[in-house]
Tab-separated table of C-alpha atoms in Angstrom:
chain	number	residue	atom	x	y	z
A	1	UNK	CA	-0.313	-0.205	0.150
A	2	UNK	CA	1.497	2.981	-1.183
A	3	UNK	CA	1.870	6.336	1.533
A	4	UNK	CA	-1.076	8.350	-0.344
A	5	UNK	CA	-3.571	5.456	0.312
A	6	UNK	CA	-2.351	5.256	4.183
A	7	UNK	CA	-2.752	8.889	4.446
A	8	UNK	CA	-6.289	8.643	3.314
A	9	UNK	CA	-6.929	5.088	5.376
A	10	UNK	CA	-5.985	7.558	8.357
A	11	UNK	CA	-8.225	10.102	7.722
A	12	UNK	CA	-10.762	7.564	7.725
A	13	UNK	CA	-9.544	6.395	11.192
A	14	UNK	CA	-8.991	9.488	13.053
A	15	UNK	CA	-12.590	10.353	11.511
A	16	UNK	CA	-14.119	6.951	13.601
A	17	UNK	CA	-12.019	8.106	16.468
A	18	UNK	CA	-13.768	11.631	16.208
A	19	UNK	CA	-10.559	13.057	15.789
A	20	UNK	CA	-11.089	15.284	12.800
A	21	UNK	CA	-13.047	18.367	11.786
A	22	UNK	CA	-13.733	18.643	8.273
A	23	UNK	CA	-14.973	21.226	6.051
A	24	UNK	CA	-13.816	24.931	5.777
A	25	UNK	CA	-15.958	26.366	8.746
A	26	UNK	CA	-15.262	23.511	11.293
A	27	UNK	CA	-11.504	23.528	10.266
A	28	UNK	CA	-10.905	27.183	10.780
A	29	UNK	CA	-12.912	26.780	14.030
A	30	UNK	CA	-10.391	24.197	15.219
A	31	UNK	CA	-7.221	26.246	13.737
A	32	UNK	CA	-8.677	29.408	15.924
A	33	UNK	CA	-9.612	27.376	18.940
A	34	UNK	CA	-6.059	25.543	19.213
A	35	UNK	CA	-7.582	22.122	18.697
A	36	UNK	CA	-6.321	21.270	15.538
A	37	UNK	CA	-2.994	19.589	15.195
A	38	UNK	CA	-2.828	19.361	11.762
A	39	UNK	CA	-4.740	20.858	8.571
A	40	UNK	CA	-5.011	19.286	5.209
A	41	UNK	CA	-6.088	21.408	2.503
A	42	UNK	CA	-7.628	19.623	-0.972
A	43	UNK	CA	-5.176	20.162	-3.781
A	44	UNK	CA	-8.243	21.012	-5.827
A	45	UNK	CA	-9.382	23.616	-3.077
A	46	UNK	CA	-9.343	27.533	-4.495
A	47	UNK	CA	-6.382	29.417	-4.495
A	48	UNK	CA	-8.553	31.917	-1.797
A	49	UNK	CA	-8.959	28.593	0.191
A	50	UNK	CA	-5.537	27.542	0.338
A	51	UNK	CA	-4.050	31.015	0.856
A	52	UNK	CA	-6.271	31.257	3.633
A	53	UNK	CA	-5.586	28.099	5.258
A	54	UNK	CA	-1.921	28.794	4.871
A	55	UNK	CA	-2.002	32.317	6.373
A	56	UNK	CA	-4.328	30.678	9.106
A	57	UNK	CA	-1.967	27.804	9.984
A	58	UNK	CA	1.031	29.852	9.881
A	59	UNK	CA	-0.121	32.496	12.390
A	60	UNK	CA	-1.559	29.879	14.757
A	61	UNK	CA	1.754	27.445	14.206
A	62	UNK	CA	-0.505	24.240	12.866
A	63	UNK	CA	1.242	22.251	10.300
A	64	UNK	CA	-0.509	22.403	6.832
A	65	UNK	CA	-0.007	20.041	4.242
A	66	UNK	CA	-1.888	20.075	0.617
A	67	UNK	CA	-3.369	16.531	-0.459
A	68	UNK	CA	-5.567	14.885	-2.157
A	69	UNK	CA	-8.868	15.686	-3.862
A	70	UNK	CA	-11.988	16.936	-2.320
A	71	UNK	CA	-13.825	13.423	-3.432
A	72	UNK	CA	-10.889	11.726	-1.760
A	73	UNK	CA	-11.218	13.744	1.568
A	74	UNK	CA	-15.131	13.814	1.429
A	75	UNK	CA	-15.235	9.880	1.063
A	76	UNK	CA	-12.571	9.211	3.925
A	77	UNK	CA	-14.389	11.524	6.184
A	78	UNK	CA	-17.813	10.172	5.625
A	79	UNK	CA	-19.031	13.402	3.744
A	80	UNK	CA	-19.501	14.042	-0.005
A	81	UNK	CA	-16.701	16.742	-0.627
A	82	UNK	CA	-14.418	18.035	1.377
A	83	UNK	CA	-11.889	21.213	0.828
A	84	UNK	CA	-10.114	20.805	4.375
A	85	UNK	CA	-9.779	18.604	7.333
A	86	UNK	CA	-8.260	19.462	11.065
A	87	UNK	CA	-6.397	16.590	12.703
A	88	UNK	CA	-7.727	16.974	16.596
A	89	UNK	CA	-5.889	16.114	19.308
A	90	UNK	CA	-2.176	14.601	19.392
A	91	UNK	CA	-2.940	10.998	18.901
A	92	UNK	CA	-2.531	10.821	15.350
A	93	UNK	CA	-0.297	13.541	14.468
A	94	UNK	CA	3.132	11.625	14.708
A	95	UNK	CA	1.333	8.937	11.962
A	96	UNK	CA	0.383	11.933	9.682
A	97	UNK	CA	3.564	13.644	9.665
A	98	UNK	CA	5.970	10.457	8.801
A	99	UNK	CA	3.643	9.743	6.103
A	100	UNK	CA	3.671	13.116	4.634
A	101	UNK	CA	7.526	13.168	5.399
A	102	UNK	CA	8.246	9.962	3.423
A	103	UNK	CA	5.889	11.033	0.505
A	104	UNK	CA	7.558	13.744	-0.068
A	105	UNK	CA	10.911	12.680	-0.088
A	106	UNK	CA	9.772	9.504	-2.287
A	107	UNK	CA	8.236	11.983	-4.954
Protein backbone atom coordinates (compact mmCIF):
# COMPACT_ATOMS: atom_id res chain seq x y z
CA UNK A 1 0.00 0.00 0.00
CA UNK A 2 1.43 3.37 -0.98
CA UNK A 3 1.70 6.35 1.37
CA UNK A 4 -1.15 8.16 -0.39
CA UNK A 5 -3.57 5.35 0.45
CA UNK A 6 -2.17 5.08 3.99
CA UNK A 7 -2.85 8.79 4.55
CA UNK A 8 -6.42 8.42 3.29
CA UNK A 9 -6.97 5.37 5.52
CA UNK A 10 -5.54 7.28 8.49
CA UNK A 11 -7.99 10.14 7.81
CA UNK A 12 -10.79 7.57 7.92
CA UNK A 13 -9.47 6.06 11.15
CA UNK A 14 -9.08 9.49 12.79
CA UNK A 15 -12.63 10.37 11.71
CA UNK A 16 -14.02 7.18 13.26
CA UNK A 17 -12.17 8.10 16.46
CA UNK A 18 -13.84 11.56 16.29
CA UNK A 19 -10.45 13.23 15.91
CA UNK A 20 -11.16 15.24 12.75
CA UNK A 21 -13.12 18.33 11.82
CA UNK A 22 -13.94 18.67 8.13
CA UNK A 23 -15.20 21.48 5.95
CA UNK A 24 -13.90 25.02 5.85
CA UNK A 25 -15.95 26.39 8.77
CA UNK A 26 -15.17 23.49 11.14
CA UNK A 27 -11.50 23.42 10.15
CA UNK A 28 -11.15 27.16 10.70
CA UNK A 29 -12.88 26.90 14.08
CA UNK A 30 -10.57 24.03 15.13
CA UNK A 31 -7.44 26.00 14.17
CA UNK A 32 -8.51 29.21 15.90
CA UNK A 33 -9.58 27.38 19.07
CA UNK A 34 -6.23 25.56 19.30
CA UNK A 35 -7.76 22.09 18.83
CA UNK A 36 -6.21 21.42 15.41
CA UNK A 37 -2.78 19.79 15.47
CA UNK A 38 -2.55 19.47 11.69
CA UNK A 39 -4.56 20.68 8.68
CA UNK A 40 -4.98 18.97 5.32
CA UNK A 41 -6.29 21.07 2.42
CA UNK A 42 -7.31 19.49 -0.88
CA UNK A 43 -5.06 20.10 -3.85
CA UNK A 44 -8.29 21.01 -5.71
CA UNK A 45 -9.25 23.73 -3.24
CA UNK A 46 -9.52 27.25 -4.63
CA UNK A 47 -6.48 29.51 -4.45
CA UNK A 48 -8.35 31.69 -1.93
CA UNK A 49 -9.02 28.68 0.33
CA UNK A 50 -5.39 27.52 0.13
CA UNK A 51 -4.14 31.05 0.89
CA UNK A 52 -6.57 31.53 3.77
CA UNK A 53 -5.59 28.25 5.45
CA UNK A 54 -1.88 28.74 4.76
CA UNK A 55 -1.96 32.19 6.39
CA UNK A 56 -4.12 31.00 9.29
CA UNK A 57 -1.98 27.92 9.97
CA UNK A 58 1.20 29.97 9.80
CA UNK A 59 -0.23 32.46 12.30
CA UNK A 60 -1.43 29.74 14.71
CA UNK A 61 1.66 27.56 14.10
CA UNK A 62 -0.30 24.55 12.83
CA UNK A 63 1.34 22.34 10.16
CA UNK A 64 -0.56 22.35 6.86
CA UNK A 65 -0.37 19.91 3.96
CA UNK A 66 -1.90 20.11 0.49
CA UNK A 67 -3.12 16.62 -0.29
CA UNK A 68 -5.78 14.70 -2.16
CA UNK A 69 -8.92 15.58 -4.02
CA UNK A 70 -12.08 17.01 -2.50
CA UNK A 71 -13.81 13.73 -3.26
CA UNK A 72 -11.10 11.67 -1.51
CA UNK A 73 -11.12 13.86 1.60
CA UNK A 74 -14.90 13.77 1.64
CA UNK A 75 -15.12 10.02 1.18
CA UNK A 76 -12.69 9.24 4.01
CA UNK A 77 -14.46 11.66 6.38
CA UNK A 78 -17.85 10.18 5.54
CA UNK A 79 -19.06 13.23 3.61
CA UNK A 80 -19.55 13.98 -0.08
CA UNK A 81 -16.83 16.58 -0.76
CA UNK A 82 -14.44 18.28 1.64
CA UNK A 83 -11.81 20.93 0.83
CA UNK A 84 -10.21 20.78 4.27
CA UNK A 85 -9.74 18.51 7.26
CA UNK A 86 -8.31 19.36 10.67
CA UNK A 87 -6.73 16.58 12.72
CA UNK A 88 -7.70 17.13 16.35
CA UNK A 89 -5.60 16.02 19.26
CA UNK A 90 -2.11 14.58 19.19
CA UNK A 91 -3.02 10.89 18.85
CA UNK A 92 -2.67 10.77 15.05
CA UNK A 93 -0.22 13.66 14.58
CA UNK A 94 3.03 11.63 14.48
CA UNK A 95 1.60 9.10 12.00
CA UNK A 96 0.42 11.82 9.62
CA UNK A 97 3.71 13.73 9.76
CA UNK A 98 5.71 10.55 9.10
CA UNK A 99 3.55 9.60 6.11
CA UNK A 100 3.63 13.11 4.63
CA UNK A 101 7.41 13.33 5.12
CA UNK A 102 7.95 9.90 3.54
CA UNK A 103 5.70 10.88 0.63
CA UNK A 104 7.68 14.11 -0.02
CA UNK A 105 10.96 12.19 -0.01
CA UNK A 106 9.76 9.61 -2.54
CA UNK A 107 8.14 12.06 -4.97
